[in-house]
Tab-separated table of C-alpha atoms in Angstrom:
chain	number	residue	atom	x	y	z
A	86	UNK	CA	165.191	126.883	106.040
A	87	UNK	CA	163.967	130.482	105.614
A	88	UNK	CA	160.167	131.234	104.180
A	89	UNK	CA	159.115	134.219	103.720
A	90	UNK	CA	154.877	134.176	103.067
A	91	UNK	CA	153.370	137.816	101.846
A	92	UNK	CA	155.846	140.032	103.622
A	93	UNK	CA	154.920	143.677	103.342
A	94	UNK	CA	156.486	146.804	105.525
A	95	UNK	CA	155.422	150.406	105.301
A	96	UNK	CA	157.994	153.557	106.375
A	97	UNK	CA	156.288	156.516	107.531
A	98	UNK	CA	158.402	160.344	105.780
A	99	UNK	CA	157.717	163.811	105.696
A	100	UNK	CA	156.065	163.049	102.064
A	101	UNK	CA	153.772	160.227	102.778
A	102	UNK	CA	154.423	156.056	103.289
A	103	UNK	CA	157.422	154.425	101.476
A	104	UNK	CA	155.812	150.924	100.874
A	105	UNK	CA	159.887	148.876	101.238
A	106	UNK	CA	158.499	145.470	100.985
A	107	UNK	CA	155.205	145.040	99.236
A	108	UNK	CA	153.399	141.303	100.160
A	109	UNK	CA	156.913	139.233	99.163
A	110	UNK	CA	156.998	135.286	99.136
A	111	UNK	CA	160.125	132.700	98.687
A	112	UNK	CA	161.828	130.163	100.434
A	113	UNK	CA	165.658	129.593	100.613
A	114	UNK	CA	166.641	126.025	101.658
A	115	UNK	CA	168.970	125.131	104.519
A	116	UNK	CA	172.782	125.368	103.257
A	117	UNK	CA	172.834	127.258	99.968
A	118	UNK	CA	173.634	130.995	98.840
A	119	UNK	CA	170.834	132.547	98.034
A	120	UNK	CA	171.280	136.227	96.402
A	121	UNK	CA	168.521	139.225	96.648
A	122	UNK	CA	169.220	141.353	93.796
A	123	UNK	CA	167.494	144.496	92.906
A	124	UNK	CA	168.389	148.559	92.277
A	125	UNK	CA	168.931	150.826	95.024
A	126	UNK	CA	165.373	151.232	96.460
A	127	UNK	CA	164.686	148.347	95.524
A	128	UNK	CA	164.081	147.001	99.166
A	129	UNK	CA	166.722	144.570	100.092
A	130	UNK	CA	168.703	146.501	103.289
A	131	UNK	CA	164.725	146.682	104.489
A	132	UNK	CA	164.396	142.678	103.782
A	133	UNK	CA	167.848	141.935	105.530
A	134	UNK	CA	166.673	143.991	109.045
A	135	UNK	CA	163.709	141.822	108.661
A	136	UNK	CA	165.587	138.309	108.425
A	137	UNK	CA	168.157	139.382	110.934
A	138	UNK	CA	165.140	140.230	113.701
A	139	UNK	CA	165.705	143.773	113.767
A	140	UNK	CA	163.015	145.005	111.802
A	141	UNK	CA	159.537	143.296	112.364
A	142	UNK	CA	157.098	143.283	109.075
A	143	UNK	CA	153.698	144.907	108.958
A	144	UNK	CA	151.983	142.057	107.478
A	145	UNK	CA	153.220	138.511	106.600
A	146	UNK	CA	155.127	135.818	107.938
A	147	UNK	CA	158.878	135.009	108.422
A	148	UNK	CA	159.642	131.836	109.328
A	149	UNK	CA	162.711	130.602	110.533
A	150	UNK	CA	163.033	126.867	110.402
A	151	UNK	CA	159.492	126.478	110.703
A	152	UNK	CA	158.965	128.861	112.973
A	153	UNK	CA	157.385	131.876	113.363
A	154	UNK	CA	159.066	134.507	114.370
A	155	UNK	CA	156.653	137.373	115.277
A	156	UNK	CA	155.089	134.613	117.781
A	157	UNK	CA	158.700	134.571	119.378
A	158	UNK	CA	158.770	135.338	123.033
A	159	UNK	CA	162.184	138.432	123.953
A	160	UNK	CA	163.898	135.251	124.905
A	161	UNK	CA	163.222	133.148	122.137
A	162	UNK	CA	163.947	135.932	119.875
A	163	UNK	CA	167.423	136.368	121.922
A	164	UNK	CA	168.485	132.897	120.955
A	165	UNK	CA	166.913	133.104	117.465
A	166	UNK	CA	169.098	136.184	116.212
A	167	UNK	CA	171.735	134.452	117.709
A	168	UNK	CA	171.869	131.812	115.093
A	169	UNK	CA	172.055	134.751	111.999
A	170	UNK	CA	175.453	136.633	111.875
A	171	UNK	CA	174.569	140.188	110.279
A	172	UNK	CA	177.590	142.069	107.848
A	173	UNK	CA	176.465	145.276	107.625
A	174	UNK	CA	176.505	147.328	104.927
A	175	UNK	CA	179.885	149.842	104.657
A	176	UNK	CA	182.841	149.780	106.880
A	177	UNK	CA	181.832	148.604	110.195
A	178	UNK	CA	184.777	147.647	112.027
A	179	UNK	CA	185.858	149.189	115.551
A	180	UNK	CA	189.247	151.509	114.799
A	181	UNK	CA	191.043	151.324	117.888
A	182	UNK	CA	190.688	147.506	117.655
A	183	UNK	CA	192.833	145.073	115.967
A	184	UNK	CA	191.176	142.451	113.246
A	185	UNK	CA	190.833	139.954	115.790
A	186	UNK	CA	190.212	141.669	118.533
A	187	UNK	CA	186.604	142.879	116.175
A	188	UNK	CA	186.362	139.225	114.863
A	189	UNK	CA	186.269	138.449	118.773
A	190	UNK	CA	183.646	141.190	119.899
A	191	UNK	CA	180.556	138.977	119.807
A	192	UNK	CA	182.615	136.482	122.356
A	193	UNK	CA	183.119	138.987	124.428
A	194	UNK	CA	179.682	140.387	124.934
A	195	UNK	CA	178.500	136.634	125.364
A	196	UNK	CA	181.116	136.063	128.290
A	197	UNK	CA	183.393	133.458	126.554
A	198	UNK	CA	186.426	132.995	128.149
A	199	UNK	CA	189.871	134.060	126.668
A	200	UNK	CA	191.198	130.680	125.540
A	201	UNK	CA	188.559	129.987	123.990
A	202	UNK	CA	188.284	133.162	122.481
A	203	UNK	CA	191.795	132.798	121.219
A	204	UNK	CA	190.795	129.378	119.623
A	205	UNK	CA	188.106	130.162	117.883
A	206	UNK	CA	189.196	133.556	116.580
A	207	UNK	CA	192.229	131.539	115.345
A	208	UNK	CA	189.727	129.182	112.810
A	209	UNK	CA	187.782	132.222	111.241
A	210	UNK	CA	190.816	134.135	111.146
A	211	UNK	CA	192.212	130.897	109.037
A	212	UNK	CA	188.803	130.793	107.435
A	213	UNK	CA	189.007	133.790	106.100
A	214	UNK	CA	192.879	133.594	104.738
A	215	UNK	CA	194.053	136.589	106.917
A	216	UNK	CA	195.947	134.704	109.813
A	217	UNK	CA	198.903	137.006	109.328
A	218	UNK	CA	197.101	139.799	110.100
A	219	UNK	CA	195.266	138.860	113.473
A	220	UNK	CA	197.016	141.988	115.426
A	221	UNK	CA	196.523	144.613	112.056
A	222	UNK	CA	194.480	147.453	112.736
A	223	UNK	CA	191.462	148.612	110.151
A	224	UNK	CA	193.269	151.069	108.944
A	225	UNK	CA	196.121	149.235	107.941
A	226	UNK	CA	193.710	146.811	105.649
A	227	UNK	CA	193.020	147.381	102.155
A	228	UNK	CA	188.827	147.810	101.931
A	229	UNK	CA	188.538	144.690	101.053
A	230	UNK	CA	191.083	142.777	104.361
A	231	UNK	CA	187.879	145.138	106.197
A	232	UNK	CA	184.916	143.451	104.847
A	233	UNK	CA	186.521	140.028	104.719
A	234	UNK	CA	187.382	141.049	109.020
A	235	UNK	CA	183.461	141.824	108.839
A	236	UNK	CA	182.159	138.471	107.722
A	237	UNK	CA	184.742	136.771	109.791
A	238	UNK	CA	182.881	138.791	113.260
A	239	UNK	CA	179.423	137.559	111.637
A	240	UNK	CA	180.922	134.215	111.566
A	241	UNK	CA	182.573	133.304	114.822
A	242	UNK	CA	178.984	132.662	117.112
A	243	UNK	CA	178.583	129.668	114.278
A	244	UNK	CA	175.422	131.174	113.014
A	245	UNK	CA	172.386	129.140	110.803
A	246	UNK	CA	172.660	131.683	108.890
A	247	UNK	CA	174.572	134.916	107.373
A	248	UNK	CA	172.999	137.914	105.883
A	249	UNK	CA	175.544	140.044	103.874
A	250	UNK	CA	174.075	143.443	102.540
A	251	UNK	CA	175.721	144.789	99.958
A	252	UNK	CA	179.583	143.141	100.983
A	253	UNK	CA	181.456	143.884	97.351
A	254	UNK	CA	179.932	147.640	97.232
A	255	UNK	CA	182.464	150.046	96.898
A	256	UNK	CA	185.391	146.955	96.167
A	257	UNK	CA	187.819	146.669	93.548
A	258	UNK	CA	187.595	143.318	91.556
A	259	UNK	CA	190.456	141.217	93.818
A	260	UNK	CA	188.760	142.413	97.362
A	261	UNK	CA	185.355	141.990	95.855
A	262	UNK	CA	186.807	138.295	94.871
A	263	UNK	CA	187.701	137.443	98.185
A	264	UNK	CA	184.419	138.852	100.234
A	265	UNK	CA	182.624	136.437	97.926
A	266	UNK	CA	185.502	133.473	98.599
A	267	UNK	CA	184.775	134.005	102.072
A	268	UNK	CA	180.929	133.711	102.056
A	269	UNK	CA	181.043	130.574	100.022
A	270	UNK	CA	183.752	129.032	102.143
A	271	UNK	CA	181.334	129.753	104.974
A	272	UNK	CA	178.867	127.804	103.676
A	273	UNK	CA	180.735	124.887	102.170
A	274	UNK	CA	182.956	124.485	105.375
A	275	UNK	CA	180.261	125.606	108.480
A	276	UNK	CA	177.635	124.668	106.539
A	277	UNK	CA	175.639	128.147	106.884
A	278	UNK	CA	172.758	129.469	104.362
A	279	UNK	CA	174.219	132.638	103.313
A	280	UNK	CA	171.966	135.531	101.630
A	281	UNK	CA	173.346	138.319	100.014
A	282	UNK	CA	171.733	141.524	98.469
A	283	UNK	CA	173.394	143.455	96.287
A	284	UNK	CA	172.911	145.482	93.331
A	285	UNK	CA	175.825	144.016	91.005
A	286	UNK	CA	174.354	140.910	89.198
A	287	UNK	CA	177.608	139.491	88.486
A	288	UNK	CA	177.950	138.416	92.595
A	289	UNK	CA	174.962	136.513	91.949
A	290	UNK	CA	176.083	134.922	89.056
A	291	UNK	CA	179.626	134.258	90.842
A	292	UNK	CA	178.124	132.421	93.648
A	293	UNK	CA	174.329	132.064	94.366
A	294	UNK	CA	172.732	128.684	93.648
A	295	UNK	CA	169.233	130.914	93.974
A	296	UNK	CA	167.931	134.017	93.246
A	297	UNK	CA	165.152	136.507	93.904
A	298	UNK	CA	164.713	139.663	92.213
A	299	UNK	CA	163.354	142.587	93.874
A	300	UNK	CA	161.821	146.043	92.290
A	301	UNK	CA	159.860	148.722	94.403
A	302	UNK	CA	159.609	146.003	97.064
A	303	UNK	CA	157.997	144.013	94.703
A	304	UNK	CA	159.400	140.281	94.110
A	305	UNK	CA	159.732	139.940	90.062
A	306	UNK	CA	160.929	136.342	90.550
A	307	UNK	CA	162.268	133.882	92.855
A	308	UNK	CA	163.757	130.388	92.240
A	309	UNK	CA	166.867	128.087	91.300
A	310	UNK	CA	169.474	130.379	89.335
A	311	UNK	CA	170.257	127.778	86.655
A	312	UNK	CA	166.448	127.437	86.208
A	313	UNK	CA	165.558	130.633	85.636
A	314	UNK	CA	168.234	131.172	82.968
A	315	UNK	CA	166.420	129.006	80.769
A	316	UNK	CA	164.088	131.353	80.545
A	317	UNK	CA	165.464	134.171	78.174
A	318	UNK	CA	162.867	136.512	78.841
A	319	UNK	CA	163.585	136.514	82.310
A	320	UNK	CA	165.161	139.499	84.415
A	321	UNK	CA	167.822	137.002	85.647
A	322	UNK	CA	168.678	135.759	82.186
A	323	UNK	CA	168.941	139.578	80.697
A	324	UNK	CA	170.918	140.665	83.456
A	325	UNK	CA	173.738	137.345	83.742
A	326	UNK	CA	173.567	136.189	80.483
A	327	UNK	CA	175.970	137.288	77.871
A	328	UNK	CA	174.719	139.765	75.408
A	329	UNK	CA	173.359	138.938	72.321
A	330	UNK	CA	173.457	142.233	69.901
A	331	UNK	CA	172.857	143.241	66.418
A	332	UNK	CA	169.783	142.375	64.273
A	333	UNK	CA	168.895	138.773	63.483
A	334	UNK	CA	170.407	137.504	60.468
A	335	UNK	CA	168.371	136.385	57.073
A	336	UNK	CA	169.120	134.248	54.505
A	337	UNK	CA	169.080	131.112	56.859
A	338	UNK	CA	166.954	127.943	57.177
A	339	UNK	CA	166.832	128.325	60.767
A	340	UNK	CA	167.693	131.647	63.270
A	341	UNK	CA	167.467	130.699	67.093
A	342	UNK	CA	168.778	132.027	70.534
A	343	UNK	CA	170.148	129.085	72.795
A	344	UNK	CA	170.875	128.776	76.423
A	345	UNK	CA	173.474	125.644	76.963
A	346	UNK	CA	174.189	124.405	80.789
A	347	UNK	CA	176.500	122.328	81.800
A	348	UNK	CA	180.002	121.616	80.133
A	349	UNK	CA	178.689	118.451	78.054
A	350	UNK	CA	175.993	120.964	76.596
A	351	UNK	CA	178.220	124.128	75.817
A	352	UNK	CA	181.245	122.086	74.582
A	353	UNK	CA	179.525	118.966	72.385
A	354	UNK	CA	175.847	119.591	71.556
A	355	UNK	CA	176.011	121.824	68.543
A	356	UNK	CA	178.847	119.634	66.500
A	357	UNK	CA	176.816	116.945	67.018
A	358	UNK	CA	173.619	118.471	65.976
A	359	UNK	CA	174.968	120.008	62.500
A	360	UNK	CA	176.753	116.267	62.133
A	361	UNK	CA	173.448	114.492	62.921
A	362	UNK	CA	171.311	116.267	60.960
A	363	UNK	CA	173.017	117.659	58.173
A	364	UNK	CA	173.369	120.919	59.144
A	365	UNK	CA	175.375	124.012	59.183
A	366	UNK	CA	175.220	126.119	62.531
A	367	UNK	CA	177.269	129.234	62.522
A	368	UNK	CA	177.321	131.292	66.212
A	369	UNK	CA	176.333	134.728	65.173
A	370	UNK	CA	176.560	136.293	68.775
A	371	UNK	CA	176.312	135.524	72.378
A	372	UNK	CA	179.215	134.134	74.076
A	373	UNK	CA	179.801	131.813	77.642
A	374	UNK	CA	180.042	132.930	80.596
A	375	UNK	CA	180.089	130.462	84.372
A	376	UNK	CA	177.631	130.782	86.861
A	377	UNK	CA	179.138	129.734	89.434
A	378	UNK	CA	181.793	126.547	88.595
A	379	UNK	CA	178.861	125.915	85.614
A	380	UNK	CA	179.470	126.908	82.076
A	381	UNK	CA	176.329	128.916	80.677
A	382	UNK	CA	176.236	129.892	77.221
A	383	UNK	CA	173.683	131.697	74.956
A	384	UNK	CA	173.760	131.838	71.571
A	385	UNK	CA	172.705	133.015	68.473
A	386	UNK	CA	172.330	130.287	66.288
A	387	UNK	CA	171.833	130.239	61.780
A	388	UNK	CA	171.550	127.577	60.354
A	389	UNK	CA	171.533	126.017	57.010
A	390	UNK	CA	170.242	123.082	55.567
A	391	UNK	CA	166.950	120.670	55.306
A	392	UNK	CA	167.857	119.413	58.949
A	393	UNK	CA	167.795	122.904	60.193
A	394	UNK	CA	164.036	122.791	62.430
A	395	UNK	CA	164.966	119.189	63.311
A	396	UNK	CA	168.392	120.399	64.430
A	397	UNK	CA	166.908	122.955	66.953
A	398	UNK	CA	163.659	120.230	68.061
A	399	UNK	CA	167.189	118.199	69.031
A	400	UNK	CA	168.701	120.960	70.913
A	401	UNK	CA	165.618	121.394	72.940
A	402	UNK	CA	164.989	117.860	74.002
A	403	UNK	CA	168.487	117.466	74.912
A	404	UNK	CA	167.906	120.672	77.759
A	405	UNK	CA	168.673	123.671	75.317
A	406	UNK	CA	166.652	126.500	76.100
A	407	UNK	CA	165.799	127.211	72.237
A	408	UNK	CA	163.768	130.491	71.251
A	409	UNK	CA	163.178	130.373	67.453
A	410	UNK	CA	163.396	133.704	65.098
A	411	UNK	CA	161.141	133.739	62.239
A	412	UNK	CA	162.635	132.982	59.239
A	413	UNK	CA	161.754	136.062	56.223
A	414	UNK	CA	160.433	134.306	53.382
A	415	UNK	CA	161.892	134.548	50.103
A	416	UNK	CA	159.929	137.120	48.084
A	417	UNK	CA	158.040	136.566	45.253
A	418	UNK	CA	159.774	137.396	41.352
């Protein structure tokens, strides 16, 4: 488990301080993905040198499994950033070597013998689909062969966890696909907790279970990525969510926005609403989208009819995020 408690780091420039991180708090639990997500500036390469030991904070605490580590000892903090494989941002393998001899790198620096070596190159190299081209130089690989080589190398020492910054930048849509194949395999088969910063919402919404959402080193919110959803208003929401445009219609009983989770809620709960209460509901925007393997929908909802209010008040206890439009009144003759 990661917590981070009121983490705050300060860069010195020729114009003054850059404040990267500014008194940040979350948690991500053992074995998910968690995603950082935030503009460029927004200080998430600052927060990744921080979780992968490189970079110690000004202020605050990172813990580590319960552990503090600004108390560690040099050879506590050895073994420590031992357990979190690091893929750096850009293109970061070693030319002259061949994808697994830079998948095996690590190994060698750590003194593990050849067979060995061999072995356990072999399962990442399986891992990450790209068996066939063990003895394929870097510049032979499409970008996106390179960054999948990249997580494989921040893979093979079995780490707790894997810190990814920024892995689809720069990626068309298939090598983008299979970065983000590769980090959830990671965590589904080896069981790590994989974070990943990035600037493109959509990778969160591919394959983070949570989220936090940085600006100016400032943490706008933090939490489960299906919860926060929910919550239309929220940064999350507006940036995953399918668009809802165009002015909201009049001439209806009943004009909402609803957020549906879950395949029973998107494909069943509004034909049994209008049947229950005796009500039309038309879809005047929105759309559905998956985060993840789960189908998400917003809507815009109008409805007609008497049943209309009781319609949405059914919606909502069911788990439908429902935010009501006010209706225009008829006007006077």
């Amino acid at each position: 488990m990661i917590t981070l408690e009121n983490l705050s780091k300060t860069f010195r420039s020729t114009s003054g301080s850059v404040v990267a991180l500014d008194d940040v708090t979350f948690d991500v639990q053992a074995g998910v993905i968690a995603g950082v997500v935030g503009p460029a500036g927004a200080g998430k390469s600052t927060l990744a040198r921080v979780l992968s030991l490189r970079e110690r904070p000004d202020s605050g605490v990172f813990r580590l499994d319960g552990r503090n580590t600004s108390a560690l000892d040099e050879r506590s903090l050895r073994v420590a950033r031992s357990r979190i494989g690091v893929v750096p941002s850009g293109d970061s393998l070693l030319g002259q070597r061949t994808a697994a001899g830079n998948i095996a790198l690590p190994l060698e620096q750590a003194g593990m013998d050849g067979p060995q070596r061999r072995e356990r190159v072999g399962k990442v190299l399986d891992l990450i689909g790209m068996t066939d081209k063990a003895a394929t130089y870097p510049a032979e690989l499409s970008p996106g062969q390179r960054q999948r080589v990249a997580v494989a190398r921040a893979l093979i020492g079995d780490p707790a966890v894997v810190l990814a910054d920024d892995p689809t930048a720069s990626l068309d849509a298939d090598g983008a696909a299979g970065v983000l194949a590769v980090l959830d395999r990671a965590r589904a088969e080896l069981g790590a907790t994989v974070l990943v910063a990035t600037q493109d919402a959509s990778v969160v919404r591919r394959i983070a279970d949570d989220v936090a959402v940085l600006e100016n080193g400032r943490l706008l919110e933090a939490g489960r990525l299906l919860d926060l959803v929910r919550d239309q208003e929220s940064t999350v929401a507006k940036a995953v969510l399918p668009a809802i445009d165009g002015p909201v219609p009049d001439g209806y009983a009943g004009v909402a926005d609803v957020v549906l989770v879950g395949f029973a809620a998107v494909g069943s709960l509004l034909p049994e609403a209008a049947s229950r209460f005796g009500t039309d509901i038309s879809v005047t925007g929105g759309g559905v989208t998956k985060i993840g393997e789960t189908p998400v929908a917003r809507f815009r909802l109008a409805l007609l009819g008497a049943g209309a209010e009781a319609a949405l008040g059914w919606l909502a206890e069911r788990g439908g995020a429902v935010h009501r439009h006010p209706v225009p009144r008829p006007r006077a003759a």
